[in-house]
Coordinates of C-alpha atoms and ligand atoms in Angstrom, one line a residue:
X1 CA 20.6 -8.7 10.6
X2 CA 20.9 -9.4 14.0
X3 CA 21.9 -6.1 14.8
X4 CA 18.0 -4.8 14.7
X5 CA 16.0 -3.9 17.7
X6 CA 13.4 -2.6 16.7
X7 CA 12.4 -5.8 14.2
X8 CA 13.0 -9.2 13.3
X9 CA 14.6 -10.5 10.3
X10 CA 14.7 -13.9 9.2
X11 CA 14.6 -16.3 6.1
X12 CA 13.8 -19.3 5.1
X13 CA 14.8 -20.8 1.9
X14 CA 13.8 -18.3 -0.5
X15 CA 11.2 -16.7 1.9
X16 CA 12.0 -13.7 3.7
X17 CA 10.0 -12.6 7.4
X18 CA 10.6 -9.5 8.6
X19 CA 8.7 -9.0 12.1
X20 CA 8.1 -5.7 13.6
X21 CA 8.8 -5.7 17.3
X22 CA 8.1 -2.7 19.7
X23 CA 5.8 -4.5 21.6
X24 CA 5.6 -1.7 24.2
X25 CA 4.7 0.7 21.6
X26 CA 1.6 -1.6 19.6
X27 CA 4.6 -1.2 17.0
X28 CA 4.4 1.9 16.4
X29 CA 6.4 3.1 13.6
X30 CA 9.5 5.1 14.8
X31 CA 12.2 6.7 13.6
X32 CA 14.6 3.5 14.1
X33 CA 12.4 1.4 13.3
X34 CA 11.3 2.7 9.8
X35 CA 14.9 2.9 9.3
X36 CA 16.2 -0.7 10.6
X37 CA 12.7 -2.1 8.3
X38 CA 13.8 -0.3 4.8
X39 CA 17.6 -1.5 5.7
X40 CA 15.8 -5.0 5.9
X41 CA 13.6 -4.8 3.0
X42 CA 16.4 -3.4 1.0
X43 CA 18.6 -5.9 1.8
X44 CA 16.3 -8.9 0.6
X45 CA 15.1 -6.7 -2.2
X46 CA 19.1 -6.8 -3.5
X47 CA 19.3 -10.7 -3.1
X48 CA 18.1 -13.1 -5.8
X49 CA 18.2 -15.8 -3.3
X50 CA 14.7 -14.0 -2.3
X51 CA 11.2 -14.4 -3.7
X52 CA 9.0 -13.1 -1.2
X53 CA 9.1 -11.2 2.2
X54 CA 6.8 -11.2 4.8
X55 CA 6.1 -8.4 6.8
X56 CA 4.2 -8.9 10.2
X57 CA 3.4 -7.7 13.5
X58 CA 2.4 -9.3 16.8
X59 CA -1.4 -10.9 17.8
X60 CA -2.4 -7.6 19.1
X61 CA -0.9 -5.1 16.2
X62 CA 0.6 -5.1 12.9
X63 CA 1.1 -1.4 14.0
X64 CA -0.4 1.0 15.1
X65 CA 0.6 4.0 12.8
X66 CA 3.2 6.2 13.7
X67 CA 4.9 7.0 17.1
X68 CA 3.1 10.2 17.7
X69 CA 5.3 10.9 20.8
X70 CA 7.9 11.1 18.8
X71 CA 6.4 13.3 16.2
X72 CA 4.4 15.6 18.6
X73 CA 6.9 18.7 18.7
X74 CA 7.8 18.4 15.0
X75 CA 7.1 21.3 13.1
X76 CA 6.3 21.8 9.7
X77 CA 9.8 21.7 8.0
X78 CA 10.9 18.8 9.8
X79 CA 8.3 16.9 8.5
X80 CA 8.7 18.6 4.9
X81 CA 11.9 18.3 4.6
X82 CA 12.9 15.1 6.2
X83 CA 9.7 13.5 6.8
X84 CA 7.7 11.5 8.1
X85 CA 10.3 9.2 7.1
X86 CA 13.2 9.5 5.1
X87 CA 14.3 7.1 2.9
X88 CA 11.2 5.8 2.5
X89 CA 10.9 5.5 -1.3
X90 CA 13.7 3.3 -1.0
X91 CA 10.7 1.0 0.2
X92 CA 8.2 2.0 -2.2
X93 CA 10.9 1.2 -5.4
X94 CA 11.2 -2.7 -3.8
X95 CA 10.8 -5.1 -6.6
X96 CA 9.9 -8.5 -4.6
X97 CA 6.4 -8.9 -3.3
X98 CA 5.7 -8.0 -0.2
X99 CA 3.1 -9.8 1.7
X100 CA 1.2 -7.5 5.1
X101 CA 0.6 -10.6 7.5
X102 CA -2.2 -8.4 10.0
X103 CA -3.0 -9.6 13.4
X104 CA -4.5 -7.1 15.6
X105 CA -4.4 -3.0 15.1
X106 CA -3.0 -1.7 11.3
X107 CA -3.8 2.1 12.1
X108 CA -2.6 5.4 10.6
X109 CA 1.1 4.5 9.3
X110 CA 0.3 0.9 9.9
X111 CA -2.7 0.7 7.9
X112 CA -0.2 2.5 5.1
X113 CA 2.5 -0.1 5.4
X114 CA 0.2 -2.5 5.1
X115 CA -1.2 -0.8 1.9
X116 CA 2.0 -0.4 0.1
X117 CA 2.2 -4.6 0.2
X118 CA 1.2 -6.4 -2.5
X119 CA -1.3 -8.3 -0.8
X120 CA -2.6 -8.1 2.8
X121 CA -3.5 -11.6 4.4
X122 CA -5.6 -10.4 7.6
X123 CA -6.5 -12.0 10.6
X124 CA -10.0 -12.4 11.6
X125 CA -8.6 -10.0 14.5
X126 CA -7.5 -7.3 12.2
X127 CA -8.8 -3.8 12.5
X128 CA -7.6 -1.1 9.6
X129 CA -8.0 2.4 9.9
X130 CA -6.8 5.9 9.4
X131 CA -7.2 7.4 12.8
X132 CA -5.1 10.8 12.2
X133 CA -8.0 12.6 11.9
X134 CA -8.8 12.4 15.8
X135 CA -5.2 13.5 16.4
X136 CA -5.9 16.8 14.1
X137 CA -4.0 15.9 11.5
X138 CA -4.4 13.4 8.3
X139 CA -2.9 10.6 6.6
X140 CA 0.7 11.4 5.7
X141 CA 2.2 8.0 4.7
X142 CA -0.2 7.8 1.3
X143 CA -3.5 6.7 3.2
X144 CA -5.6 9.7 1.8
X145 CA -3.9 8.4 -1.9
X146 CA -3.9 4.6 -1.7
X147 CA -6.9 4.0 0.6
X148 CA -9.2 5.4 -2.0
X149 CA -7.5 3.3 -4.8
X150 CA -8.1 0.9 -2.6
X151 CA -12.1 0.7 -1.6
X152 CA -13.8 3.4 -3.4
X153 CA -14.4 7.4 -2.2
X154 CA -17.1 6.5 -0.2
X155 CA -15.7 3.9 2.6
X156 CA -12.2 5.9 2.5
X157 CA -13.9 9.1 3.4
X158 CA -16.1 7.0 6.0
X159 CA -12.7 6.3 7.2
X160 CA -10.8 9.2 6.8
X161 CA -12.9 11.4 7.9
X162 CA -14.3 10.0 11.1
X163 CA -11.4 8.0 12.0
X164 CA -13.1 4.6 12.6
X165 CA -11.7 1.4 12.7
X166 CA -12.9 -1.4 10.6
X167 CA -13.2 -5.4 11.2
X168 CA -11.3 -7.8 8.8
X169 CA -14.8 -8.5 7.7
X170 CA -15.5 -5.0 6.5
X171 CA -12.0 -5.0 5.1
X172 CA -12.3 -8.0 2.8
X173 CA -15.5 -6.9 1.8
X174 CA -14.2 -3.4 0.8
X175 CA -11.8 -5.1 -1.0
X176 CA -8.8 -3.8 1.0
X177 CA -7.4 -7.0 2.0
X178 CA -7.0 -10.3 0.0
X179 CA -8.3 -12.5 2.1
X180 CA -9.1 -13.3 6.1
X181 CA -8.0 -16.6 8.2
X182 CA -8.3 -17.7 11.9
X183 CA -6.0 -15.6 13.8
X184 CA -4.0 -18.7 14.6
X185 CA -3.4 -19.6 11.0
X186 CA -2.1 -16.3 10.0
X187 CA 1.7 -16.6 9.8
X188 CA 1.1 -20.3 8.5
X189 CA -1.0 -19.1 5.8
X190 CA 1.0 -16.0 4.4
X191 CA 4.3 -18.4 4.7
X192 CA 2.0 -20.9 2.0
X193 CA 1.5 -17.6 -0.4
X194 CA 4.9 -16.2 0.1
X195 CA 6.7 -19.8 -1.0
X196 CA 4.1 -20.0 -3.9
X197 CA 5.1 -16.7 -5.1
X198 CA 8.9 -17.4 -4.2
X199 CA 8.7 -20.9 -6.3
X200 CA 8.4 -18.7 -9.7
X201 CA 10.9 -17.4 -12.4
X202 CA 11.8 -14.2 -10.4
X203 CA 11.7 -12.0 -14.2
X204 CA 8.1 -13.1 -14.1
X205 CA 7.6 -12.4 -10.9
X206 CA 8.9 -8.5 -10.8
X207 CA 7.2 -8.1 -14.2
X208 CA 3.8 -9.4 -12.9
X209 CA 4.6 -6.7 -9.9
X210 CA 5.5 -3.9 -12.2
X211 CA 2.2 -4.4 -14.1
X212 CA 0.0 -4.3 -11.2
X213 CA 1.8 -1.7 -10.0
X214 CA 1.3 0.4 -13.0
X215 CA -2.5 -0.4 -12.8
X216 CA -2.9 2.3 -9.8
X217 CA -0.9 4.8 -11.4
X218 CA -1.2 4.3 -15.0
X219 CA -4.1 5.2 -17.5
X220 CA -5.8 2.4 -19.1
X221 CA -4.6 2.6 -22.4
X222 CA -0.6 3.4 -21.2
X223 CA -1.0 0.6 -19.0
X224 CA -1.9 -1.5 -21.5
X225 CA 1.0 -0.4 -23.6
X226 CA 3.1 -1.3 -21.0
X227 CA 1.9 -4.7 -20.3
X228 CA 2.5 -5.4 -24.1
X229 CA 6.0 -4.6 -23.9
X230 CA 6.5 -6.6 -20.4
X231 CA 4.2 -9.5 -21.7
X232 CA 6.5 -9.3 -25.0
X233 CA 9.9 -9.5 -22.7
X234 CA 9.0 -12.4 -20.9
X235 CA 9.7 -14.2 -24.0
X236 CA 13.3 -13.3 -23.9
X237 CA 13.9 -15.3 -20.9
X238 CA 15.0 -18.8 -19.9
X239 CA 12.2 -19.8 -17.7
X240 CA 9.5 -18.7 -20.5
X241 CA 10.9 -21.8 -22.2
X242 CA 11.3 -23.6 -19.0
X243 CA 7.9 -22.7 -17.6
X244 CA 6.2 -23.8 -21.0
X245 CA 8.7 -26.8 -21.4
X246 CA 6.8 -28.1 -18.8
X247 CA 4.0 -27.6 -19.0
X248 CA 4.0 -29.9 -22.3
X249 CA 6.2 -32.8 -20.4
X250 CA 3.8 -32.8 -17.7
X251 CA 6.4 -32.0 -14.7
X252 CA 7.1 -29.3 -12.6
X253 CA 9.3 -26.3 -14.2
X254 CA 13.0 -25.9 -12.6
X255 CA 13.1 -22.0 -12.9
X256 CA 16.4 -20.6 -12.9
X257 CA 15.4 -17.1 -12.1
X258 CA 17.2 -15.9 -15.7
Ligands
CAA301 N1 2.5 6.1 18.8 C1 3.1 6.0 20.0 N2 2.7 5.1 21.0 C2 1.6 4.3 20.8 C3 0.9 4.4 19.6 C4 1.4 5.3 18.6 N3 0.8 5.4 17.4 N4 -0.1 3.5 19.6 C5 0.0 2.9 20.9 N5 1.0 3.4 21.5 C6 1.5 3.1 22.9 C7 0.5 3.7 23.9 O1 0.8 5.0 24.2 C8 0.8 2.7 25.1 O2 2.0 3.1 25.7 P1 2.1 3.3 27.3 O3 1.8 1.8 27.8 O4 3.5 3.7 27.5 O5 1.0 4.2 27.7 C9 1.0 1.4 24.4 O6 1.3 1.7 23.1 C10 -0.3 0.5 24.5 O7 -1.3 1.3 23.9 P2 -2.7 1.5 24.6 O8 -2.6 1.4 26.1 O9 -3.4 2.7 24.0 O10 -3.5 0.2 24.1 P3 -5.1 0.0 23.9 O11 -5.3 -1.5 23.6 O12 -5.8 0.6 25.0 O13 -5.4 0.8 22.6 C11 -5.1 1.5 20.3 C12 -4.9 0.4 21.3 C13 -6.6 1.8 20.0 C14 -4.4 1.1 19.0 C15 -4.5 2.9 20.8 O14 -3.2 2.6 21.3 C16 -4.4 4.0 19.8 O15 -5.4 4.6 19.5 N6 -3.2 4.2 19.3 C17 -3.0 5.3 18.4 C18 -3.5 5.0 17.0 C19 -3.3 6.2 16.1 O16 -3.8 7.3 16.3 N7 -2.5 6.0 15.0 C20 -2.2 7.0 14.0 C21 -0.9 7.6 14.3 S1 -0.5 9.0 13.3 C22 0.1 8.4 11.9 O17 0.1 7.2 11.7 C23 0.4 9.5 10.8 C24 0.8 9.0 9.5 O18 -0.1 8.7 8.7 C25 2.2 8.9 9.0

């Protein structure tokens, strides 16, 4: 872990942080360190000892998309073949809730990243968008995909289109973040939902992801199908009887994570 230099990667208890850190760059997303984050992410993905991670930035930017000097030469089959970044599904399969801490600038790549977490916790500092447009290309990390999903047709293509940014305000309004806190209460605040998550029966947990998850890209009726079958599974483990164990004794459940 300590090996990174591009981020930071720390835990506490069952709460994992995971802070990006090219300050020079407003965190722009590079080749190393989209490589040294899905190492990270992986890593806590593959350890039960983890409930939640927390992804972050600095005060000034979350990130602020990709590094465009680094792609500027690329040509077309670079980026088809290998990119923008490879491995990257690895990230998009992780199974423990990931929770987009944003302070500052979530542009282009970072406004993505942020949109592949589970929930976004923005600072009253935050400003989303989807710049690529001014640079004359488009979203290419899922933007033009999940931003819709997101907040409707009408803001995305507001967004997508022109390239503005938007405030936290705007964001939470649209729907694209969860919720907004003082700036200074950001990292205290998404440590709070991270160890409520990370305090549940793990099974329930990834289910409950799996289900959301199959929300954006299932239809109704098939998603409903597959939320019988999760609901139904639930029941198989340990900290179903646990959880509703206590619940009747009136004390807090001891989940096992089985
Ligand atoms: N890539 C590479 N370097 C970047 C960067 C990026 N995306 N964003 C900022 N930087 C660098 C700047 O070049 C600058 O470096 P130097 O000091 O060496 O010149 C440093 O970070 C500080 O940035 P600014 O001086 O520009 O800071 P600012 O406060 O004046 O402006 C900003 C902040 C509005 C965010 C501005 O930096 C900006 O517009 N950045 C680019 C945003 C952008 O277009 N993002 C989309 C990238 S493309 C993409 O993400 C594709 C995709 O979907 C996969």
């Amino acid at each position: 872990m300590s090996d990174y230099t591009t981020i930071i990667a720390e835990t506490q208890g069952r709460v994992a942080t995971i802070t990006l850190n090219r300050p020079e760059a407003l965190n722009a997303l590079n080749g190393t360190l989209v490589r040294e984050l899905i190492d990270a992410v992986q890593g806590f993905d593959d350890d039960p000892g983890i409930g939640a991670i927390v992804l972050t930035g600095s005060a000034k930017a979350f990130a602020a998309g990709a590094d465009i000097k680094e792609m500027a030469e690329l040509g077309y089959a670079d980026m088809y073949l290998d990119g923008p970044f490879p491995g990257w599904g690895g990230f998009e399969r992780t199974r423990t809730p990931l929770i987009a801490a944003v302070g500052g600038f979530a542009l282009g790549g970072g406004c993505e990243l942020a949109m592949m977490c589970d929930i976004i916790l923005a600072a009253d500092t935050a400003k989303f968008g989807q710049p690529e447009i001014t640079l004359g290309i488009l979203p290419g990390f899922g933007g033009s995909q999940r931003l819709p999903r997101a907040i409707g047709k009408a803001k995305a293509a507001d967004l997508v289109l022109t390239g503005r940014m938007m405030d936290a305000e705007e964001a939470e309004r649209s729907g694209l973040v969860s919720r907004v806190v003082p700036a200074d209460e950001l990292l205290a605040e998404a440590a709070k939902v991270a160890e409520a998550i990370a305090s549940k029966s793990l099974p329930a947990v990834y289910a409950a992801k799996d289900a959301l998850q199959a929300a954006q890209e299932m239809p109704l009726a098939e998603g409903l199908r597959f939320e019988r079958q999760a609901f139904a599974a639930a029941f198989a483990t340990a900290d179903q009887k646990e959880g509703m164990r206590a619940f009747a004794e009136k004390r807090t459940p001891d989940f096992r994570h089985r």
